[in-house]
JSON list of C-alpha atoms in Angstrom, two decimals:
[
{"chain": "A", "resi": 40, "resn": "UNK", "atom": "CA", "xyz": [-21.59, 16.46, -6.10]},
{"chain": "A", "resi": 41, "resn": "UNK", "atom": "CA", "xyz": [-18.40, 14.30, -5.27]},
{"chain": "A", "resi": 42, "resn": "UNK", "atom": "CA", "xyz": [-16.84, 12.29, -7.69]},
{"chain": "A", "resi": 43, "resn": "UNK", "atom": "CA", "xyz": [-16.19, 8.56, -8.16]},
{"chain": "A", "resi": 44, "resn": "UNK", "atom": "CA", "xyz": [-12.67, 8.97, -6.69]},
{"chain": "A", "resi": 45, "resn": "UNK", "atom": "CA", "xyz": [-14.39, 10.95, -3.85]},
{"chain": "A", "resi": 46, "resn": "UNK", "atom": "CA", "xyz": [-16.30, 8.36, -2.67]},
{"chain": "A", "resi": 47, "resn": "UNK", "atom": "CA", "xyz": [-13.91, 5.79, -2.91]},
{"chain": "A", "resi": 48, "resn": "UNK", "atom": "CA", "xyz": [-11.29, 8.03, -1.00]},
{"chain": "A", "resi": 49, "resn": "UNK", "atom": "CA", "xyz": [-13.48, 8.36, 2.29]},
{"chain": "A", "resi": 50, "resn": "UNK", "atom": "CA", "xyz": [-14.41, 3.90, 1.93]},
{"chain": "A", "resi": 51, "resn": "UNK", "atom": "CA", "xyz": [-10.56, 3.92, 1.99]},
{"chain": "A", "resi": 52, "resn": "UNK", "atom": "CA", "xyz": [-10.45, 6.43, 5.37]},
{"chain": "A", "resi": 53, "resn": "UNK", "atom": "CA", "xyz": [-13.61, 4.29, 6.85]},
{"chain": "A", "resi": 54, "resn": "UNK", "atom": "CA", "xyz": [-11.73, 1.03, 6.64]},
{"chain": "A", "resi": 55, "resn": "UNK", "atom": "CA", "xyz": [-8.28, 2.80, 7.72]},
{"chain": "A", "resi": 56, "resn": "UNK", "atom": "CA", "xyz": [-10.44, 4.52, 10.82]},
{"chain": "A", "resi": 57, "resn": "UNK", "atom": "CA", "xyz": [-12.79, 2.14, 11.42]},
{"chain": "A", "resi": 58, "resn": "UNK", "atom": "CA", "xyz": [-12.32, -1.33, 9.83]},
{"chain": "A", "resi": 59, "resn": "UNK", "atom": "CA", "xyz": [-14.76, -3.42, 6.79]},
{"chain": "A", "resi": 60, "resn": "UNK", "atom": "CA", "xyz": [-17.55, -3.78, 9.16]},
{"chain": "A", "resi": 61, "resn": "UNK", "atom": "CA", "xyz": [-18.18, 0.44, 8.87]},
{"chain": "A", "resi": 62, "resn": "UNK", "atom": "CA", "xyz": [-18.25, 0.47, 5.20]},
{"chain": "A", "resi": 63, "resn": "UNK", "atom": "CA", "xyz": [-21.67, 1.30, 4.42]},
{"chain": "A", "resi": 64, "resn": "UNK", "atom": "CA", "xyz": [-23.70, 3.54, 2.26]},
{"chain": "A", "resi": 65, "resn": "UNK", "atom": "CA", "xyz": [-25.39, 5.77, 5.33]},
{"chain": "A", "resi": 66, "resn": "UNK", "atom": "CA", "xyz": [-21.86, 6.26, 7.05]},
{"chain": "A", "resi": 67, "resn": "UNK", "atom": "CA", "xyz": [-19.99, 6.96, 3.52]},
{"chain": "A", "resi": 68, "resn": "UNK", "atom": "CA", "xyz": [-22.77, 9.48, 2.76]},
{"chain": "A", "resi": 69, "resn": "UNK", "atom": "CA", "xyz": [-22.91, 11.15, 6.41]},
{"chain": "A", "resi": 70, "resn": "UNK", "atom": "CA", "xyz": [-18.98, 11.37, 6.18]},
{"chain": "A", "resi": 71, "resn": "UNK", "atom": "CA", "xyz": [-19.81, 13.40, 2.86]},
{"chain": "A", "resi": 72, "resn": "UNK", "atom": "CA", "xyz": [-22.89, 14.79, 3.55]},
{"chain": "A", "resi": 73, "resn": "UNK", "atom": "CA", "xyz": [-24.22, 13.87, 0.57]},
{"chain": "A", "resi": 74, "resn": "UNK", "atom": "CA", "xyz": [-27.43, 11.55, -0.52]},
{"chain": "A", "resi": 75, "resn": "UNK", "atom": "CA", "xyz": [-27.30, 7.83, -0.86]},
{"chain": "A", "resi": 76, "resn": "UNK", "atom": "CA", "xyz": [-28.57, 8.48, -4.58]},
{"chain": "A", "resi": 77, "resn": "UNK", "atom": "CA", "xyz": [-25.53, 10.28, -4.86]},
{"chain": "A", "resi": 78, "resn": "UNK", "atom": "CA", "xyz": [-23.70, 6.84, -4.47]},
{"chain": "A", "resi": 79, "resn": "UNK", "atom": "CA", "xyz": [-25.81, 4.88, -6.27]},
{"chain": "A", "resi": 80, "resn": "UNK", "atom": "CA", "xyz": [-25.30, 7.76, -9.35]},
{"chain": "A", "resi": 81, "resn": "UNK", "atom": "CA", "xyz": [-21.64, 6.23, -9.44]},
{"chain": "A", "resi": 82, "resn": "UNK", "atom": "CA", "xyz": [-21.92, 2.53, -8.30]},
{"chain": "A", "resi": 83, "resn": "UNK", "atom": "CA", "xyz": [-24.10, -0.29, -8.42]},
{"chain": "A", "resi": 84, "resn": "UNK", "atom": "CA", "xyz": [-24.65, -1.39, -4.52]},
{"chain": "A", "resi": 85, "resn": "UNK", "atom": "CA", "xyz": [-22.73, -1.92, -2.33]},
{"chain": "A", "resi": 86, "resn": "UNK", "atom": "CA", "xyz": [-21.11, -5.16, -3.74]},
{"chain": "A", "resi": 87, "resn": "UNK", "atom": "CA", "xyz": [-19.98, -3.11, -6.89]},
{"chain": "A", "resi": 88, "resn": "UNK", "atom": "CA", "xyz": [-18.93, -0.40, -4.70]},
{"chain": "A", "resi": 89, "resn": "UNK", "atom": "CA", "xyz": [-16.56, -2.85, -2.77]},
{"chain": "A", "resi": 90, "resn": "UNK", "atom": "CA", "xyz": [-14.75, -4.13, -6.11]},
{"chain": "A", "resi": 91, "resn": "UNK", "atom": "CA", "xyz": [-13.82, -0.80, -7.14]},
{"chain": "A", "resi": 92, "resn": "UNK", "atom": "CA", "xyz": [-12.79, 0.19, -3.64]},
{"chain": "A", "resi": 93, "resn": "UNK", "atom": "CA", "xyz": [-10.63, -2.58, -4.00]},
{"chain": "A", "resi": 94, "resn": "UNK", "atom": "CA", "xyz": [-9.13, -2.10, -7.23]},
{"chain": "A", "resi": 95, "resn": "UNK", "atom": "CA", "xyz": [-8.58, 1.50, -6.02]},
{"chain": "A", "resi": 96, "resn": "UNK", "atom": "CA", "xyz": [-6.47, 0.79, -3.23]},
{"chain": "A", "resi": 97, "resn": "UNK", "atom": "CA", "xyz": [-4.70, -1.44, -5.16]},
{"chain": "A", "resi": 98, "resn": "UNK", "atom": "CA", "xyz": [-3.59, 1.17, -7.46]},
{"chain": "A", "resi": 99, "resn": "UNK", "atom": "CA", "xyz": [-3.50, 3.61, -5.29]},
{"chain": "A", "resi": 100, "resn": "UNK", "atom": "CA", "xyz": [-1.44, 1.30, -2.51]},
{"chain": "A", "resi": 101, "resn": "UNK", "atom": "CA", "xyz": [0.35, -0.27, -4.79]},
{"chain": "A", "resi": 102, "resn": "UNK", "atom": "CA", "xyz": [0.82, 0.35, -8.81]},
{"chain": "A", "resi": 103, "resn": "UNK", "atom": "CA", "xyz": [0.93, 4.12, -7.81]},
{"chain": "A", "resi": 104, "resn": "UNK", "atom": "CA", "xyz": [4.52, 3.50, -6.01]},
{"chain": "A", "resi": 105, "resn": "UNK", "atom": "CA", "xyz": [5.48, 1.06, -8.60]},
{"chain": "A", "resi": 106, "resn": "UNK", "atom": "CA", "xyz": [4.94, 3.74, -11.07]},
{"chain": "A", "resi": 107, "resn": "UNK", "atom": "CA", "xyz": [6.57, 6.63, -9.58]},
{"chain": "A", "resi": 108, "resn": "UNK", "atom": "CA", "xyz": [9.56, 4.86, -8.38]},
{"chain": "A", "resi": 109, "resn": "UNK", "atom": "CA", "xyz": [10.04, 3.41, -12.03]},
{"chain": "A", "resi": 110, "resn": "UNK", "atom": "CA", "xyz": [8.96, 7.05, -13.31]},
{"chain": "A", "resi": 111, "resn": "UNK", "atom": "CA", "xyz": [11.02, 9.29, -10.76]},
{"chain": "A", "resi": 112, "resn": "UNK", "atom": "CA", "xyz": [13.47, 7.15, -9.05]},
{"chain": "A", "resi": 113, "resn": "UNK", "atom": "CA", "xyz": [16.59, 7.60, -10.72]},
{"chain": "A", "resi": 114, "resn": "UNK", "atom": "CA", "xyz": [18.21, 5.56, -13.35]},
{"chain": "A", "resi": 115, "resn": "UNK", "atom": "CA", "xyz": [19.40, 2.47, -11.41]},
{"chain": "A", "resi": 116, "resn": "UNK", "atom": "CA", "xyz": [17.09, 0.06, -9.53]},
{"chain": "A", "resi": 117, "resn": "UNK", "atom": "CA", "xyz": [19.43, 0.91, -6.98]},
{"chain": "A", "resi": 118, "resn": "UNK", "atom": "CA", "xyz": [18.11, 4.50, -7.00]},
{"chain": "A", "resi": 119, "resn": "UNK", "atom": "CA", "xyz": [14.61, 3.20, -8.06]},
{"chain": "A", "resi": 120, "resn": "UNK", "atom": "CA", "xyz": [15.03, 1.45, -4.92]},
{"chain": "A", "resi": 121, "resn": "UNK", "atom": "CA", "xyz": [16.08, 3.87, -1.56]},
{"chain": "A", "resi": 122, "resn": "UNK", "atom": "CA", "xyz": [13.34, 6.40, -3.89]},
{"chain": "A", "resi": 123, "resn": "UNK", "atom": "CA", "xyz": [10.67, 3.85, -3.31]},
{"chain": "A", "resi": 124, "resn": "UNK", "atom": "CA", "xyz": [12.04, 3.04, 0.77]},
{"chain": "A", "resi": 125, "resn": "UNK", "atom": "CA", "xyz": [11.63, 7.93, 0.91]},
{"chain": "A", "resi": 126, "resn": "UNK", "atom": "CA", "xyz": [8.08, 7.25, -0.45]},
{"chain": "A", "resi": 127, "resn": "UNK", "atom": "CA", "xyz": [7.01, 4.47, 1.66]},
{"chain": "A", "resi": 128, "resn": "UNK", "atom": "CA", "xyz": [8.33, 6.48, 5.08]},
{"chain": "A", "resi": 129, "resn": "UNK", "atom": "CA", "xyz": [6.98, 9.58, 3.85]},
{"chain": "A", "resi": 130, "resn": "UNK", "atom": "CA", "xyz": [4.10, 7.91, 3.27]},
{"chain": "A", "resi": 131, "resn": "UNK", "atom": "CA", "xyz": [1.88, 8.29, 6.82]},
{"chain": "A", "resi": 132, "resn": "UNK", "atom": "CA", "xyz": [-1.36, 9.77, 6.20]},
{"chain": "A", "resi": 133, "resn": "UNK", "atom": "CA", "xyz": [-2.97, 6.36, 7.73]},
{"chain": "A", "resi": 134, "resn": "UNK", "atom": "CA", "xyz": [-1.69, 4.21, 5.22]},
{"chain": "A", "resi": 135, "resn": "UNK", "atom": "CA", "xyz": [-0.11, 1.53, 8.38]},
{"chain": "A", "resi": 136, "resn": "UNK", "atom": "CA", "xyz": [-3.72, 1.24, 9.64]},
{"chain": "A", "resi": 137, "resn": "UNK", "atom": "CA", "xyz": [-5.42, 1.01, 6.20]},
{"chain": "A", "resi": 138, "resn": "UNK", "atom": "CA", "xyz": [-2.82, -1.96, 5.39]},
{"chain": "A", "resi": 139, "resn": "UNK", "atom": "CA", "xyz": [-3.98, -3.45, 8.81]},
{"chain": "A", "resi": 140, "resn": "UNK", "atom": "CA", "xyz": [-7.07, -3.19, 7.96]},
{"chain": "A", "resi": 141, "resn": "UNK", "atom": "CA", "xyz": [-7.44, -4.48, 4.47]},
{"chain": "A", "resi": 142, "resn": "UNK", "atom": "CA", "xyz": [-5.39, -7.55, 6.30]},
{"chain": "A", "resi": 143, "resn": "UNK", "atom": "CA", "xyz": [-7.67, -7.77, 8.99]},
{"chain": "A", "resi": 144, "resn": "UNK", "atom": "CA", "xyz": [-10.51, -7.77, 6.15]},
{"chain": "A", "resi": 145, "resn": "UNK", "atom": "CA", "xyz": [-8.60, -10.47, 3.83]},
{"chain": "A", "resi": 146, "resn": "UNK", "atom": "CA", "xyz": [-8.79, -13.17, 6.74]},
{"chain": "A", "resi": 147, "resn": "UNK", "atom": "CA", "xyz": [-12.55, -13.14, 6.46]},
{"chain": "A", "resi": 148, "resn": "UNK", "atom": "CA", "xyz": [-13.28, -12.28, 3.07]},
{"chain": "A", "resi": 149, "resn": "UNK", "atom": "CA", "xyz": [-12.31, -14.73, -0.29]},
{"chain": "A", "resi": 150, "resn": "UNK", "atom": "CA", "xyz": [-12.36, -11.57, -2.32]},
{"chain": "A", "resi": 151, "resn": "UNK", "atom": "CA", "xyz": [-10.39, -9.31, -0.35]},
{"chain": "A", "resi": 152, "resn": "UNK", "atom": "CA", "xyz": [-7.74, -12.36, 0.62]},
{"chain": "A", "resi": 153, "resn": "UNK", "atom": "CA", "xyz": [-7.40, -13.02, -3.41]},
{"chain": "A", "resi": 154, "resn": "UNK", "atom": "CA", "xyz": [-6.43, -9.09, -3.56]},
{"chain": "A", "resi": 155, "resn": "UNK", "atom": "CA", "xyz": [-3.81, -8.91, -0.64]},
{"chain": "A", "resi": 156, "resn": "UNK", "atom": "CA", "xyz": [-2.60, -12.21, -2.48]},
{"chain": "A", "resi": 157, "resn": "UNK", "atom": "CA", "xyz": [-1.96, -10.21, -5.40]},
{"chain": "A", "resi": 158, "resn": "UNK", "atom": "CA", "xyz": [-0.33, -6.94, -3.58]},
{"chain": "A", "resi": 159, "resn": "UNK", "atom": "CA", "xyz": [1.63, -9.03, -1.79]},
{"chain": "A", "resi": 160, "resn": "UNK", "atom": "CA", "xyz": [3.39, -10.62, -5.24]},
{"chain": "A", "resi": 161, "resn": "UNK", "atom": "CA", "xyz": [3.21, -7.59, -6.94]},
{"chain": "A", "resi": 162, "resn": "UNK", "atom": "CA", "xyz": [4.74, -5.93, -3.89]},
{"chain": "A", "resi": 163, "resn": "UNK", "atom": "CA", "xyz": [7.84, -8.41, -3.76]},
{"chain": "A", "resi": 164, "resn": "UNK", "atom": "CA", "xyz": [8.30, -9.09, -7.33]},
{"chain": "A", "resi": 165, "resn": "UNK", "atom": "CA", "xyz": [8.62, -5.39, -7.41]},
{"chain": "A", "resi": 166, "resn": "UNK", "atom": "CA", "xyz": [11.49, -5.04, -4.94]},
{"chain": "A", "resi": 167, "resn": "UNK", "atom": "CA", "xyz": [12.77, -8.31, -6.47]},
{"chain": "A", "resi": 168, "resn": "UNK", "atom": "CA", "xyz": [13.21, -6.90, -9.86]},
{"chain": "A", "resi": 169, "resn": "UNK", "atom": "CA", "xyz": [14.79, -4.03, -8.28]},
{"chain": "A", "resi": 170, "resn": "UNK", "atom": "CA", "xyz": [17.13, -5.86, -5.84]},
{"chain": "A", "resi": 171, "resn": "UNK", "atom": "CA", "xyz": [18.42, -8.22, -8.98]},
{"chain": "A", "resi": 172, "resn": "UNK", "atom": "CA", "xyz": [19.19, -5.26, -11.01]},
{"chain": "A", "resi": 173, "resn": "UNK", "atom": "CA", "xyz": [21.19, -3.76, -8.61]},
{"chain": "A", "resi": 174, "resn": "UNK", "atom": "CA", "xyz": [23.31, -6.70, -8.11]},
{"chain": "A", "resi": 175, "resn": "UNK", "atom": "CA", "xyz": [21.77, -8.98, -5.96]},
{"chain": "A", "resi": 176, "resn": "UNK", "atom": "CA", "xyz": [21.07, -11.83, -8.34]},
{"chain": "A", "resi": 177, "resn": "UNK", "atom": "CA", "xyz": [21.71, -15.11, -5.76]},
{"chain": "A", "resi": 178, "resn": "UNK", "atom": "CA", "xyz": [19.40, -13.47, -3.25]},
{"chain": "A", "resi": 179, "resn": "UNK", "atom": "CA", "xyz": [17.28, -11.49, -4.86]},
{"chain": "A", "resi": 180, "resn": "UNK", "atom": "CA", "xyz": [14.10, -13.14, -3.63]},
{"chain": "A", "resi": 181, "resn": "UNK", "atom": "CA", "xyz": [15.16, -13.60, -0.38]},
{"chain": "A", "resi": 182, "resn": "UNK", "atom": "CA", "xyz": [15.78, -10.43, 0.30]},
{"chain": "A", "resi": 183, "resn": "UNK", "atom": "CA", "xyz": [12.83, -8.69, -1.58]},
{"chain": "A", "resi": 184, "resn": "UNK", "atom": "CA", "xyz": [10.97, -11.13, 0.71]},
{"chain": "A", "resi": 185, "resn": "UNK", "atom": "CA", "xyz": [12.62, -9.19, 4.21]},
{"chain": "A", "resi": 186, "resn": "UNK", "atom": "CA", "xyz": [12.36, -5.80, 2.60]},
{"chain": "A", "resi": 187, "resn": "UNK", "atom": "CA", "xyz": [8.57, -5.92, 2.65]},
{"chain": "A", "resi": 188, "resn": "UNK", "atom": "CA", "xyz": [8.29, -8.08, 5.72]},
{"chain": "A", "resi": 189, "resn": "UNK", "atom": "CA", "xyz": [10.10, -5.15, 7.38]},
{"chain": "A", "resi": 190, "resn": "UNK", "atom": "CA", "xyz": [7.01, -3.21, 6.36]},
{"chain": "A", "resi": 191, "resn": "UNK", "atom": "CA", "xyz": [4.08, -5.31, 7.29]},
{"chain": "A", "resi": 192, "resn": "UNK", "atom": "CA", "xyz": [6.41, -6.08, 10.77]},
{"chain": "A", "resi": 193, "resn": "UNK", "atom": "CA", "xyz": [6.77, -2.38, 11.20]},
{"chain": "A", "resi": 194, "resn": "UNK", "atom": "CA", "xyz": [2.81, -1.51, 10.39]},
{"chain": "A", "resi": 195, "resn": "UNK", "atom": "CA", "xyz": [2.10, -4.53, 13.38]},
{"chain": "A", "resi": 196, "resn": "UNK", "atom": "CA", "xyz": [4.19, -2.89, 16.27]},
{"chain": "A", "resi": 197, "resn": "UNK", "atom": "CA", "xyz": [2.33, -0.85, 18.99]},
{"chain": "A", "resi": 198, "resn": "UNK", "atom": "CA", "xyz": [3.63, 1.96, 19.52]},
{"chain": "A", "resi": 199, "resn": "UNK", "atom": "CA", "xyz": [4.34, 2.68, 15.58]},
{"chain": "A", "resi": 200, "resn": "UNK", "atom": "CA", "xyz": [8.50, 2.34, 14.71]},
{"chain": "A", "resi": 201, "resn": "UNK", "atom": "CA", "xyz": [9.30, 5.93, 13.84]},
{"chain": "A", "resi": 202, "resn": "UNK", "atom": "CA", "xyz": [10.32, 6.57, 9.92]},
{"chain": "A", "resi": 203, "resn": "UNK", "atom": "CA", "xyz": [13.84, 7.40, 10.99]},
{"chain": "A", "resi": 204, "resn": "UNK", "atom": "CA", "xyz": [14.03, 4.05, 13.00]},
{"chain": "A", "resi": 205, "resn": "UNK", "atom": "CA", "xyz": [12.64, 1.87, 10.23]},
{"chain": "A", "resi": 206, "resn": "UNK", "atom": "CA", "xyz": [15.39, 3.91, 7.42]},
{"chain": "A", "resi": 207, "resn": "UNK", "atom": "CA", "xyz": [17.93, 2.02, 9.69]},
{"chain": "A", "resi": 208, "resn": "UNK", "atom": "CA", "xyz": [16.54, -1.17, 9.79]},
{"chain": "A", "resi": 209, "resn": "UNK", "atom": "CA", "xyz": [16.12, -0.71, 6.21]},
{"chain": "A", "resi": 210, "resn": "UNK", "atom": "CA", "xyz": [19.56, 0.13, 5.35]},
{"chain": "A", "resi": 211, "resn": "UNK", "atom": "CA", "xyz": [20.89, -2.26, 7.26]},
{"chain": "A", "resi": 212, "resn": "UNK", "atom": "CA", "xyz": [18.81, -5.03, 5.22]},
{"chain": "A", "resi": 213, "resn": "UNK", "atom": "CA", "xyz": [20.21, -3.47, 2.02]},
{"chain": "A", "resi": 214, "resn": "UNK", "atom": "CA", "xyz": [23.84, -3.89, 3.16]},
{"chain": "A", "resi": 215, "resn": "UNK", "atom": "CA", "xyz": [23.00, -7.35, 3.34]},
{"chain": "A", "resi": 216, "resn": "UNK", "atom": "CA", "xyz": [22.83, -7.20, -0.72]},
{"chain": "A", "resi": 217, "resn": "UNK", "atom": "CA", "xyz": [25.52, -9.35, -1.92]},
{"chain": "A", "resi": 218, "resn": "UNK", "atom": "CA", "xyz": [27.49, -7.17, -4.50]},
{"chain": "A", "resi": 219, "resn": "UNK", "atom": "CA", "xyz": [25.30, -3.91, -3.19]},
{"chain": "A", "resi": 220, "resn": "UNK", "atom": "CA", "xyz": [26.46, -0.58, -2.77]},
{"chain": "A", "resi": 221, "resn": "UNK", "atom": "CA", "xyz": [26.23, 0.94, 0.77]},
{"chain": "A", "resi": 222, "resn": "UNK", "atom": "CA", "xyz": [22.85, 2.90, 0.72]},
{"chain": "A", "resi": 223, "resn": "UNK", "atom": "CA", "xyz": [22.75, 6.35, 0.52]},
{"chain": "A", "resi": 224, "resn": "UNK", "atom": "CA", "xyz": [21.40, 8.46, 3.62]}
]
């Protein structure tokens, strides 16, 4: 029998894949072969099912890299913060068209568009937080604010920027850091 997580991990591969419209019960359980009462053993419909996916990628899209990098990163948010850029451009298993799609899904859905709102702070108060401590106090905001554009810029372009080509756009945002260091390759 799959788990909780298990079912929630393929809704988060149907929307990356295939967008809100595919999340249903049939094509979750043909994806895992298993029984609709299977899904119904671990969430209430379809409407219940949809919060928790939410909160799920949210934690899992989100708090998870929040966590590490304040866990893993080093002792200086500047460390905390070129271990959170290796994480995000290591990070490819679909996660560009999964944050595509969970946009695409927040311009026609009040629940969904009150989540992104709240990734999207999270997300920038994050790098803000890390960006003041390691010196950037004036511009802190500002430049939090074209760290993460450069991701949701770099998620948009067709064909994909490679990881190596976004690590120098990145680094040459973070020279922009009044009182920065030069980033570390």
């Amino acid at each position: 029998m799959a788990s909780r997580r298990d079912w929630l991990e393929e809704g988060l591969r149907v929307l990356g894949e295939e967008g809100a419209p595919a999340l249903t019960v049939d094509r979750l359980a043909a994806r895992l072969k298993l029984t609709k009462g299977s899904f119904y053993h671990h969430f209430k419909g379809m409407a219940g099912y949809r919060s928790d996916l939410l909160a799920h990628y949210e934690a899992e899209h989100t708090g998870r890299y929040v966590a590490d990098a304040d866990r893993r990163g080093g002792d200086t948010p500047r460390a905390r913060l070129l271990y959170l850029r290796e994480l995000v451009l290591d990070d490819k298993d679909g996660s560009d068209a999964l944050e595509i799609a969970v946009r695409a899904w927040a311009l026609q859905d009040p629940e969904v568009h009150a989540l992104q709102q709240r990734v999207d702070r999270t997300r920038v108060g994050y790098l803000r937080e890390l960006v003041r401590g390691a010196g950037g106090d004036a511009d802190a905001t500002p430049l939090a604010r074209l760290l993460y554009l450069l991701l949701v810029g770099a998620q948009q372009v067709v064909p994909p920027l490679p990881a190596e080509e976004l690590r120098e756009v990145y680094d040459l945002a973070l020279r922009l850091a009044p009182h920065g260091e030069e980033p570390v390759a």
